[in-house]
Amino acid sequence: MGRCNKLSRGLSYRSPPLVSLDLPDDWSSNSNFTHSHSPPIHKCKGNNESARIIDGRSAAEEIKSSIAIEVSRMKESIGKVPGLAVILVGQRRDSHAYVRNKTMACHEVGFRFSIAELPESCTEEEVCDALSNYNKDASIHGILVQLPLPQHIDEGKILNVLSLEKDVDGFHPLNIGNLAIQGREPLFIPCTPKGCIELLLRSDVEIAGKRAVVIGRSNIVGLPSFLLLQRHHATVSIVHAFSENPEIIAREADILVAAAGVPNLVRGSWLKPGAVVLDVGINPIEDPESEHGYRLIGDVCFEEAIKTASAITPVPGGVGPMTVAMLLLNTLEAAKRALGFT
Amino acid sequence: MGRCNKLSRGLSYRSPPLVSLDLPDDWSSNSNFTHSHSPPIHKCKGNNESARIIDGRSAAEEIKSSIAIEVSRMKESIGKVPGLAVILVGQRRDSHAYVRNKTMACHEVGFRFSIAELPESCTEEEVCDALSNYNKDASIHGILVQLPLPQHIDEGKILNVLSLEKDVDGFHPLNIGNLAIQGREPLFIPCTPKGCIELLLRSDVEIAGKRAVVIGRSNIVGLPSFLLLQRHHATVSIVHAFSENPEIIAREADILVAAAGVPNLVRGSWLKPGAVVLDVGINPIEDPESEHGYRLIGDVCFEEAIKTASAITPVPGGVGPMTVAMLLLNTLEAAKRALGFT
């Protein structure tokens, strides 16, 4: 089987369908399990060498270009385009920045885009109403509720209202359950983990059989990253704030996903030489010399990590742009499914 | 908060509600994270010492006794008892043995029990029909489909028909999703993982922060065990047939759950001295001296393991009886919920 997704006619996108990845657990052949090729970048690097930078921005641009082509084809063929709606509550600066990125990306690829902005003080009912309207709106194929919501709003309750067919973030428990269970396939895979896997595949990093360590167990990144790496047959460990000796566990990783939301948590000494590092953290830190008075750094101490890792995603320009590209891809899939367009 | 489950008025059952376990991931305090008490049985044992045997049979008896008392109280109070139904397809000897155990357990605690036996050659539709009948039957509060089903029947399709409120095995993707997601609580926790945690709690084994390794990633034991241990704040790794060097990973475990279904896979050399070992394997091996010509052994080489582990479940008499006790507990919960009985 090739690596091209069946949904990706002409699309530059490598993740194979999950179900196709399911393999029988044949323990008898464990010692004979041979990989089709040696991992090309899991080489031990000397301290003076520098890790390869995994360029998420250019990968995302490539994916967006092919999505734009698909959108044109759809428009010409059936006169419709995919539609994404965002529900944004309150004034969090980071949430507004994320939504701005998503809006721009939608325009870039020719999606219809709609936003419902609600004040911090709004009620759960008002959020549900906005959501229900988008659920019913046939021109909207994907809906995302920008998280986190204000504390007085029950996230779980809101996500339960979201139509499963439009859950392009993949956070509905039924989607997460189907991501966890071998033999099943969720309608949508959460965007950040999907972007991480896509970067690994594009970088020819072997996943099956390798040790992967996910740092952080959030419902939106850490947990689904664990589940997805597991479906790709990595041997996965999940480290969280209560883990004893997290650095020792991290050092076992061939593939490290840092998603704790703690700036520079992962030091060079946390890495196995030659590890592949995906830095999901996007942490603003004050920087008077920057245009806006702050700049973004990751969960990984980049300067230290490039001396030990074999490959690493930068922040910004690594996992972030891929998350947005995967959101577009999920929305395109949702639209194709809803409109019966192949 | 105490360790008694709120559902367990008078019930001898230790697992706290999952949601109560959710903790904020405060990384800043990681180095200061102090455990309320030292783990009482994580002591390094010399080669001549012998592990403590975790007696699953007597724990299960204790739980069943308190379930029987609850059933009497329910019968006296509202004139009803919990009802469990099993769908059994084909003639697999192991499946028939498991179902026989469940039948006996139901009789022991005073549950109503019903079984639909279908021939190996039955159609998917016939299984779905039997399931639908039990879905509608108000005297049945829990339904389980004895797995595995014959190959021509799509397990996923069958489980989708099962009423979520009666899914006492906890295998529905929505239950698995809610088991995975922090802040949510599944209606039912799969019986074997639930039994494992119950044994750990009863044995005063600390889980939070400890390294747990689950060997095997089946949908019915390995995967939900990972998810449940994670909700209890262990640092969990999952090892499967494609894992490289499984014995090295196993040796990192403070708590080892062996659920590969491979007799004696886990040797003494796979264990960290002082590890707590839960052996989920139930493998029949030929034994001309046994009454039935075979006897059951686990996934762990017991004779070797007792020299290195600090505590271990035997096979039989360890996790097996607890699985049945947890099934009864889930069915009791289902009945209480359906009948509004507290």
XYZ file of C-alpha atoms in Angstrom:
684
model
C 0.000 0.000 0.000
C 1.321 3.441 -0.868
C 1.458 6.293 1.587
C -1.087 8.455 -0.204
C -4.387 8.960 1.534
C -7.366 7.840 -0.521
C -8.987 11.206 0.148
C -6.041 12.987 -1.313
C -6.549 12.842 -5.060
C -3.855 15.246 -6.075
C -3.392 16.315 -2.457
C 0.059 16.574 -1.009
C -0.666 14.677 2.152
C 0.982 11.530 3.471
C -0.936 10.118 6.425
C -2.486 6.795 5.452
C -6.006 5.883 6.659
C -5.813 4.704 10.270
C -7.580 1.415 9.747
C -5.029 0.450 7.114
C -2.409 0.738 9.841
C -3.948 -1.880 12.088
C -1.673 -4.865 12.339
C -2.221 -8.179 14.097
C -0.179 -8.384 17.292
C 1.864 -11.420 16.382
C 4.225 -11.767 19.335
C 5.863 -14.896 18.016
C 7.602 -12.940 15.297
C 8.667 -10.102 17.593
C 12.349 -10.840 17.441
C 12.161 -11.171 13.681
C 10.210 -7.995 13.120
C 12.197 -6.290 10.421
C 11.714 -2.723 9.374
C 11.439 -2.057 5.675
C 14.330 0.349 5.816
C 16.699 1.793 8.361
C 15.559 5.014 9.964
C 17.256 7.689 7.914
C 17.614 10.338 10.579
C 17.913 8.428 13.849
C 21.635 8.802 13.808
C 23.656 9.756 16.822
C 24.992 13.214 16.248
C 28.095 14.688 17.795
C 27.781 17.782 19.922
C 29.072 20.003 17.202
C 26.632 18.869 14.614
C 23.341 20.625 14.328
C 19.916 19.026 14.002
C 18.009 19.221 10.779
C 15.209 21.782 11.081
C 11.813 20.349 10.176
C 10.184 23.159 8.249
C 6.503 23.075 9.154
C 5.800 26.323 7.383
C 6.811 25.106 3.949
C 5.087 21.738 4.466
C 1.917 23.608 5.428
C 2.212 25.870 2.364
C 2.508 22.826 0.146
C -0.574 21.226 1.693
C -2.546 24.474 1.468
C -1.652 24.830 -2.222
C -3.049 21.433 -2.990
C -6.150 22.136 -0.879
C -6.695 25.330 -2.915
C -6.564 23.267 -6.108
C -9.147 20.852 -4.693
C -11.392 23.761 -3.732
C -11.229 25.130 -7.276
C -12.091 21.724 -8.663
C -15.038 21.478 -6.257
C -16.274 24.955 -7.126
C -16.087 24.298 -10.864
C -17.666 20.899 -10.550
C -20.564 21.475 -8.108
C -20.493 25.222 -7.498
C -19.760 24.857 -3.792
C -16.787 25.403 -1.474
C -15.968 24.050 2.003
C -17.146 26.253 4.865
C -15.553 26.612 8.303
C -17.154 28.331 11.281
C -15.433 29.400 14.477
C -17.006 30.202 17.811
C -14.835 32.610 19.753
C -15.713 33.581 23.293
C -14.024 36.421 25.186
C -10.925 38.491 24.569
C -7.950 36.154 25.166
C -5.106 37.504 23.105
C -3.785 34.064 22.160
C -7.239 32.834 21.094
C -7.726 35.885 18.893
C -4.295 35.360 17.318
C -5.080 31.699 16.575
C -8.440 32.578 15.052
C -6.815 35.287 12.926
C -4.431 32.670 11.516
C -7.287 30.325 10.754
C -9.305 33.077 9.053
C -6.365 34.000 6.838
C -5.729 30.360 5.976
C -9.389 29.878 4.973
C -9.216 32.877 2.656
C -5.954 31.603 1.192
C -7.462 28.286 0.103
C -10.856 29.654 -0.935
C -13.008 28.360 1.940
C -16.095 30.155 3.128
C -15.445 31.397 6.681
C -17.854 32.451 9.382
C -17.252 33.567 12.938
C -19.519 33.961 15.944
C -17.870 36.218 18.501
C -19.393 36.175 21.956
C -18.490 38.270 24.984
C -16.633 36.753 27.961
C -19.846 37.146 29.989
C -22.080 35.142 27.639
C -24.105 32.188 28.875
C -23.695 28.508 28.041
C -27.042 28.735 26.260
C -25.791 31.495 23.971
C -22.772 29.407 22.980
C -25.032 26.405 22.366
C -27.364 28.534 20.244
C -24.502 29.759 18.067
C -23.321 26.180 17.733
C -26.795 24.868 16.841
C -27.120 27.467 14.098
C -23.879 26.322 12.529
C -24.914 22.677 12.975
C -27.962 23.412 10.807
C -26.173 25.628 8.277
C -25.582 23.545 5.122
C -22.880 25.926 3.874
C -20.772 25.166 6.974
C -18.976 21.797 6.960
C -16.638 22.255 9.883
C -17.128 24.001 13.228
C -14.574 24.683 15.871
C -15.039 26.114 19.299
C -11.872 28.022 20.129
C -10.626 26.658 23.464
C -10.220 27.388 26.290
C -13.693 28.688 27.074
C -14.284 30.973 30.085
C -14.454 28.997 33.324
C -18.207 29.430 33.812
C -18.894 27.535 30.590
C -18.806 23.730 30.628
C -16.590 22.742 27.719
C -17.849 19.151 27.734
C -21.477 20.241 27.489
C -20.713 22.554 24.562
C -18.735 19.904 22.673
C -21.628 17.459 23.127
C -23.856 19.820 21.117
C -21.396 19.983 18.217
C -22.499 17.857 15.261
C -20.160 14.888 14.969
C -19.960 15.333 11.169
C -18.694 18.897 11.648
C -16.274 18.193 14.546
C -13.173 19.109 12.500
C -11.118 19.492 15.691
C -11.840 15.805 16.425
C -12.431 16.444 20.139
C -15.841 14.749 20.431
C -15.528 11.724 22.754
C -16.828 9.452 20.007
C -14.008 10.655 17.735
C -11.464 10.190 20.521
C -12.884 6.726 21.292
C -12.622 5.738 17.640
C -9.066 7.090 17.525
C -8.194 4.905 20.521
C -9.806 1.658 19.385
C -7.946 -0.536 16.907
C -10.078 -1.409 13.883
C -12.067 1.814 14.068
C -11.492 5.123 12.381
C -12.594 8.502 13.718
C -14.345 10.918 11.388
C -11.627 13.461 12.210
C -8.178 13.229 13.777
C -7.285 16.177 16.049
C -5.280 18.707 14.040
C -2.071 19.089 16.062
C -1.343 15.348 16.454
C -2.253 14.825 12.793
C 0.173 17.599 11.853
C 2.907 15.990 13.971
C 2.519 12.622 12.246
C 2.437 14.317 8.857
C 5.753 16.031 9.648
C 7.288 12.720 10.742
C 6.149 10.986 7.553
C 7.411 13.840 5.372
C 10.747 13.713 7.168
C 10.976 9.950 6.570
C 11.100 9.272 10.284
C 10.188 5.698 11.025
C 7.470 5.435 13.681
C 6.591 1.717 14.006
C 8.433 0.016 16.847
C 10.190 3.216 17.916
C 10.017 4.708 21.408
C 7.856 7.810 21.427
C 7.412 9.959 24.501
C 4.660 12.542 24.706
C 5.193 15.231 27.334
C 1.858 16.633 28.456
C -1.517 14.941 28.479
C -3.968 17.645 27.476
C -7.182 16.508 25.839
C -6.365 18.512 22.722
C -2.718 17.601 22.114
C -0.994 15.191 24.495
C -3.665 12.530 24.788
C -4.623 12.329 21.082
C -0.904 12.420 20.147
C -0.369 9.374 22.325
C -3.317 7.611 20.709
C -2.271 8.447 17.167
C 1.383 7.459 17.669
C 0.095 4.215 19.128
C -2.057 3.565 16.061
C 1.134 4.095 14.033
C 2.736 1.325 16.142
C 5.180 3.386 18.135
C 5.877 2.247 21.695
C 4.466 5.273 23.459
C 4.857 6.672 26.959
C 3.009 9.681 28.264
C 4.692 11.958 30.773
C 2.839 14.562 32.811
C 3.339 16.892 35.708
C 3.060 14.079 38.244
C 5.622 11.891 36.527
C 8.721 11.168 38.546
C 12.007 11.819 36.712
C 10.443 13.080 33.463
C 13.886 13.787 31.994
C 14.926 10.139 32.302
C 11.807 9.004 30.470
C 12.211 11.707 27.829
C 15.753 10.486 27.229
C 14.371 7.115 26.106
C 12.539 8.713 23.191
C 13.415 8.234 19.544
C 10.518 10.612 18.908
C 9.701 13.277 21.483
C 6.509 15.324 21.370
C 6.694 18.253 23.792
C 3.232 19.563 24.602
C 3.302 20.690 28.213
C 2.867 24.401 27.564
C 5.910 25.211 29.674
C 8.581 27.381 28.007
C 11.951 25.623 27.662
C 10.848 22.705 29.873
C 12.785 20.220 27.752
C 16.525 20.842 28.014
C 19.258 19.383 25.863
C 19.999 16.885 28.635
C 16.458 15.484 28.280
C 17.194 14.204 24.787
C 18.612 10.973 23.504
C 21.267 11.744 20.903
C 19.651 11.569 17.495
C 16.086 11.980 18.753
C 13.466 13.618 16.554
C 11.810 16.453 18.467
C 8.367 17.907 17.758
C 7.864 21.043 19.787
C 4.158 21.794 20.160
C 4.582 24.565 22.738
C 3.703 28.114 21.714
C 4.592 30.256 24.724
C 4.674 34.044 24.550
C 7.544 35.561 26.526
C 8.246 39.230 27.040
C 10.795 40.673 24.665
C 11.092 44.475 24.532
C 13.056 44.214 21.311
C 10.237 42.460 19.448
C 7.663 44.386 17.488
C 4.774 43.488 19.792
C 6.811 43.404 23.004
C 6.806 39.616 23.126
C 7.965 36.657 21.101
C 6.970 32.990 20.959
C 9.118 30.166 22.238
C 8.480 26.444 22.480
C 8.520 23.843 25.249
C 11.977 22.792 24.109
C 15.153 24.743 24.713
C 15.946 25.019 21.006
C 19.574 26.131 21.252
C 20.437 23.137 23.417
C 18.265 20.655 21.560
C 19.759 21.265 18.102
C 23.083 19.995 19.449
C 21.631 16.614 20.457
C 18.564 15.965 18.301
C 18.785 14.725 14.729
C 15.775 16.782 13.684
C 13.596 19.366 15.385
C 10.641 21.621 14.629
C 11.228 25.307 15.320
C 8.817 27.621 17.171
C 7.330 29.439 15.376
C 7.266 27.784 11.968
C 7.075 24.130 13.016
C 3.975 22.373 14.323
C 1.852 25.559 14.445
C 1.352 26.076 10.695
C 0.752 22.335 10.303
C -2.096 22.481 12.836
C -3.838 25.079 10.695
C -3.184 23.083 7.497
C -4.678 19.965 9.107
C -7.740 21.948 10.169
C -8.240 22.936 6.542
C -7.717 19.342 5.471
C -10.282 18.083 7.994
C -12.753 20.724 6.796
C -12.158 19.743 3.174
C -12.796 16.104 4.098
C -15.973 17.104 5.947
C -17.213 19.063 2.929
C -16.421 16.244 0.513
C -18.265 13.802 2.762
C -21.286 16.083 3.212
C -21.507 16.948 -0.474
C -20.690 13.465 -1.760
C -17.817 14.966 -3.748
C -14.858 12.737 -4.575
C -11.563 12.870 49.744
C -11.902 9.312 50.901
C -11.383 6.352 48.684
C -14.946 5.074 48.808
C -16.959 5.309 45.636
C -20.128 7.325 46.006
C -22.065 4.528 44.325
C -20.883 2.090 46.887
C -23.109 2.690 49.900
C -22.036 -0.218 51.999
C -20.129 -1.700 49.092
C -16.648 -3.023 49.576
C -15.150 -1.257 46.606
C -12.283 1.218 46.522
C -12.008 2.857 43.108
C -12.890 6.541 43.398
C -14.968 8.250 40.674
C -12.679 9.068 37.742
C -13.528 12.730 37.545
C -12.497 13.167 41.154
C -9.042 12.011 40.116
C -8.489 14.757 37.594
C -5.684 17.012 38.708
C -4.372 20.191 37.135
C -1.039 19.592 35.423
C 1.028 22.020 37.450
C 4.525 21.508 36.116
C 6.056 24.179 38.287
C 5.607 22.028 41.364
C 6.874 18.869 39.712
C 10.091 18.659 41.669
C 8.209 19.282 44.890
C 5.464 16.779 44.205
C 5.318 14.800 47.352
C 3.416 11.607 47.784
C 1.236 11.336 50.815
C 3.007 8.213 51.933
C 5.808 5.998 50.737
C 4.770 3.106 48.579
C 4.424 0.273 51.039
C 5.296 -2.613 48.772
C 7.686 -1.118 46.248
C 10.637 -2.512 48.124
C 13.554 -4.164 46.474
C 13.458 -7.842 47.312
C 16.382 -10.184 47.342
C 16.350 -13.264 45.173
C 15.453 -15.509 48.043
C 12.494 -13.533 49.154
C 9.137 -14.307 47.685
C 6.585 -11.813 46.374
C 3.351 -11.234 48.179
C 0.504 -12.989 46.374
C -2.371 -10.645 45.541
C -5.423 -12.765 46.191
C -7.979 -11.769 43.573
C -10.314 -14.580 44.513
C -10.871 -13.424 48.076
C -11.144 -9.757 47.010
C -13.769 -10.782 44.468
C -15.658 -12.804 47.107
C -15.715 -9.787 49.395
C -17.053 -7.547 46.614
C -19.652 -10.121 45.598
C -20.859 -10.422 49.205
C -21.485 -6.719 49.406
C -23.176 -6.743 45.983
C -25.493 -9.515 47.249
C -26.425 -7.319 50.218
C -27.194 -4.409 47.859
C -29.339 -6.691 45.697
C -31.354 -7.781 48.753
C -31.835 -4.157 49.753
C -32.995 -3.327 46.220
C -35.373 -6.289 46.109
C -36.902 -5.434 49.451
C -37.164 -1.762 48.629
C -38.486 -1.740 45.045
C -39.107 -5.401 44.279
C -36.546 -5.539 41.507
C -33.095 -7.019 40.957
C -30.345 -6.205 38.443
C -30.475 -8.236 35.234
C -27.534 -9.266 33.051
C -27.825 -10.707 29.552
C -25.093 -12.436 27.576
C -24.941 -13.049 23.861
C -22.841 -16.093 23.097
C -22.042 -17.062 19.523
C -20.460 -20.374 18.536
C -18.764 -23.141 20.476
C -15.403 -21.721 21.629
C -14.459 -23.625 24.741
C -12.909 -20.589 26.450
C -15.958 -18.412 25.736
C -18.264 -21.053 27.157
C -16.087 -21.318 30.275
C -16.125 -17.534 30.790
C -19.883 -17.387 30.346
C -20.340 -20.267 32.804
C -18.376 -18.270 35.398
C -20.488 -15.186 34.797
C -23.720 -17.181 35.068
C -22.662 -18.673 38.376
C -21.607 -15.276 39.703
C -24.977 -13.771 38.772
C -26.787 -16.533 40.629
C -24.498 -16.059 43.639
C -25.399 -12.377 44.060
C -29.084 -12.720 43.164
C -29.077 -11.127 39.683
C -31.495 -12.137 36.990
C -29.512 -13.758 34.172
C -30.432 -14.341 30.570
C -28.465 -15.834 27.717
C -28.944 -15.851 23.948
C -26.928 -18.664 22.410
C -26.443 -18.466 18.674
C -24.756 -20.961 16.359
C -21.339 -20.219 14.826
C -23.062 -19.905 11.438
C -25.547 -17.197 12.498
C -25.808 -13.906 10.612
C -24.900 -10.421 11.802
C -28.590 -9.606 11.651
C -29.461 -12.425 14.052
C -26.902 -11.152 16.569
C -28.263 -7.614 16.176
C -31.816 -8.881 16.693
C -30.874 -10.654 19.918
C -29.121 -7.500 21.059
C -32.065 -5.259 20.169
C -34.394 -7.464 22.183
C -32.210 -7.093 25.256
C -31.858 -3.352 24.594
C -35.658 -3.092 24.884
C -36.019 -5.511 27.824
C -36.549 -3.420 30.973
C -35.592 -6.324 33.244
C -32.110 -6.378 31.679
C -29.744 -3.623 32.826
C -26.475 -4.906 31.436
C -25.682 -6.710 28.195
C -22.448 -8.246 27.136
C -21.497 -9.757 23.845
C -18.975 -12.496 24.572
C -15.930 -11.770 22.425
C -14.389 -12.799 20.132
C -17.204 -13.187 17.630
C -16.791 -15.453 14.578
C -14.782 -13.756 11.833
C -17.736 -13.213 9.496
C -19.408 -10.961 12.066
C -18.310 -7.325 12.328
C -17.672 -6.736 16.029
C -17.749 -2.947 15.620
C -21.149 -3.023 13.930
C -22.599 -5.215 16.699
C -21.218 -3.057 19.501
C -22.709 0.036 17.837
C -26.177 -1.500 18.292
C -25.646 -2.078 22.014
C -27.467 0.468 24.164
C -24.896 2.744 25.806
C -26.731 2.534 29.136
C -26.385 -1.263 29.113
C -22.780 -1.454 27.874
C -21.482 -2.985 31.113
C -18.302 -4.142 29.374
C -17.549 -0.474 28.633
C -16.351 -1.216 25.101
C -18.564 1.300 23.253
C -16.344 3.969 21.614
C -18.181 6.693 23.508
C -17.309 4.965 26.791
C -13.692 4.533 25.688
C -13.560 8.177 24.574
C -14.905 9.329 27.910
C -12.397 7.086 29.693
C -9.592 8.743 27.719
C -10.630 12.381 28.134
C -9.747 14.178 31.369
C -12.783 15.800 32.962
C -15.184 13.223 31.574
C -16.444 10.009 33.064
C -17.560 6.953 31.123
C -20.821 5.277 32.087
C -18.834 2.053 32.560
C -15.157 1.237 32.946
C -14.073 -1.996 31.216
C -14.099 -4.803 33.767
C -10.552 -6.170 33.603
C -8.753 -2.800 33.889
C -11.186 -1.792 36.629
C -10.399 -5.030 38.468
C -6.660 -4.363 38.117
C -6.933 -0.894 39.649
C -9.144 -2.259 42.416
C -6.478 -4.842 43.278
C -3.780 -2.150 43.331
C -5.850 0.057 45.636
C -6.656 -2.848 47.937
C -2.975 -3.756 48.070
C -2.068 -0.149 48.971
C 0.065 0.195 45.863
C 0.636 3.816 45.021
C -0.230 4.585 41.391
C 0.194 8.365 40.944
C 3.587 9.294 39.537
C 4.735 5.663 39.259
C 5.916 4.035 36.046
C 3.314 1.614 34.730
C 3.906 -0.565 31.699
C 1.039 -2.328 29.960
C 2.071 -5.249 27.773
C -0.470 -5.778 25.020
C -2.798 -3.246 23.439
C -6.030 -5.137 22.892
C -9.198 -3.077 22.783
C -10.612 -4.999 25.737
C -7.669 -5.039 28.162
C -4.409 -3.347 27.123
C -5.764 -0.111 25.733
C -8.350 0.618 28.454
C -5.784 -0.386 31.125
C -3.440 2.232 29.741
C -6.201 4.840 29.780
C -7.320 4.004 33.306
C -3.803 3.953 34.773
C -3.259 7.315 33.098
C -6.409 8.720 34.714
C -4.926 7.525 38.015
C -1.814 9.611 37.205
C 0.652 6.823 36.561
C 3.301 7.471 33.914
C 2.210 4.805 31.471
C 3.900 3.095 28.545
C 2.230 0.594 26.286
C 4.261 -2.223 24.782
C 3.054 -4.372 21.907
C 4.294 -6.948 19.488
C 6.066 -4.360 17.355
C 7.906 -2.813 20.275
C 11.666 -3.100 20.118
C 13.271 -4.485 23.289
C 10.032 -5.027 25.233
C 11.941 -6.518 28.157
C 13.939 -3.314 28.671
C 10.769 -1.251 28.783
C 9.064 -3.758 31.082
C 12.009 -3.493 33.454
C 11.213 0.202 33.992
C 7.821 -0.630 35.478
C 6.843 -0.127 39.096
C 3.510 -1.602 38.028
C 3.411 -4.138 35.207
C 0.172 -5.246 33.572
C 0.748 -8.285 31.366
C -2.057 -8.690 28.850
C -0.505 -10.063 25.681
C -2.185 -13.456 25.746
C 1.162 -15.216 25.390
C 1.951 -17.886 28.022
C 5.035 -17.055 30.108
C 6.007 -14.127 27.865
C 7.214 -12.101 30.839
C 10.254 -13.708 32.419
C 11.848 -12.865 35.752
C 14.510 -10.883 33.898
C 11.797 -8.552 32.533
C 10.986 -7.264 36.022
C 12.391 -4.432 38.068
C 13.089 -5.693 41.580
C 10.088 -4.829 43.720
C 7.663 -4.380 40.824
C 3.975 -5.096 41.315
C 2.797 -7.533 38.649
C -0.778 -7.953 37.443
C -1.031 -10.992 35.212
C -4.098 -10.752 32.995
C -3.210 -13.718 30.781
C -5.377 -16.827 30.975
C -3.736 -19.350 28.680
C -4.760 -23.009 28.592
C -1.827 -25.372 28.212
C -1.974 -29.119 27.862
C -1.454 -31.017 31.080
C -2.289 -34.723 31.082
C -2.191 -34.768 34.881
C -4.974 -32.171 35.196
C -8.586 -33.208 35.478
C -9.600 -31.747 32.099
C -6.298 -32.460 30.332
C -5.214 -28.828 30.497
C -4.464 -26.149 33.035
C -4.371 -22.333 32.910
C -1.214 -20.273 33.079
C -0.622 -16.540 32.802
C 1.485 -14.265 30.613
C 4.041 -14.078 33.403
C 6.440 -16.856 34.332
C 5.183 -17.036 37.900
C 7.999 -19.104 39.412
C 10.583 -16.614 38.187
C 8.539 -13.514 38.890
C 7.895 -14.239 42.572
C 11.641 -14.005 43.154
C 11.860 -10.429 41.823
C 8.416 -8.835 42.184
C 7.159 -7.423 45.471
C 3.596 -8.524 44.726
C 1.952 -10.568 41.980
C -1.459 -11.884 41.004
C -1.612 -15.628 40.445
C -3.295 -17.354 37.495
C -5.903 -18.581 38.169
C -7.215 -16.712 41.193
C -5.867 -13.234 40.438
C -7.309 -10.809 37.903
C -9.838 -13.315 36.506
C -12.254 -13.399 39.463
C -11.969 -9.616 39.774
C -13.079 -9.188 36.156
C -16.270 -11.073 36.949
C -16.795 -9.085 40.174
C -16.391 -5.806 38.254
C -18.910 -6.980 35.670
C -21.394 -7.532 38.476
C -20.544 -4.125 39.921
C -21.069 -2.424 36.543
C -24.400 -4.220 36.164
C -25.459 -3.165 39.655
C -24.560 0.450 38.781
C -26.518 0.172 35.519
C -29.565 -1.155 37.365
C -29.378 1.546 40.040
C -29.118 4.201 37.344
C -31.989 2.765 35.300
C -34.242 2.273 38.318
C -33.270 5.505 40.068
C -32.299 3.463 43.120
C -29.661 4.890 45.458
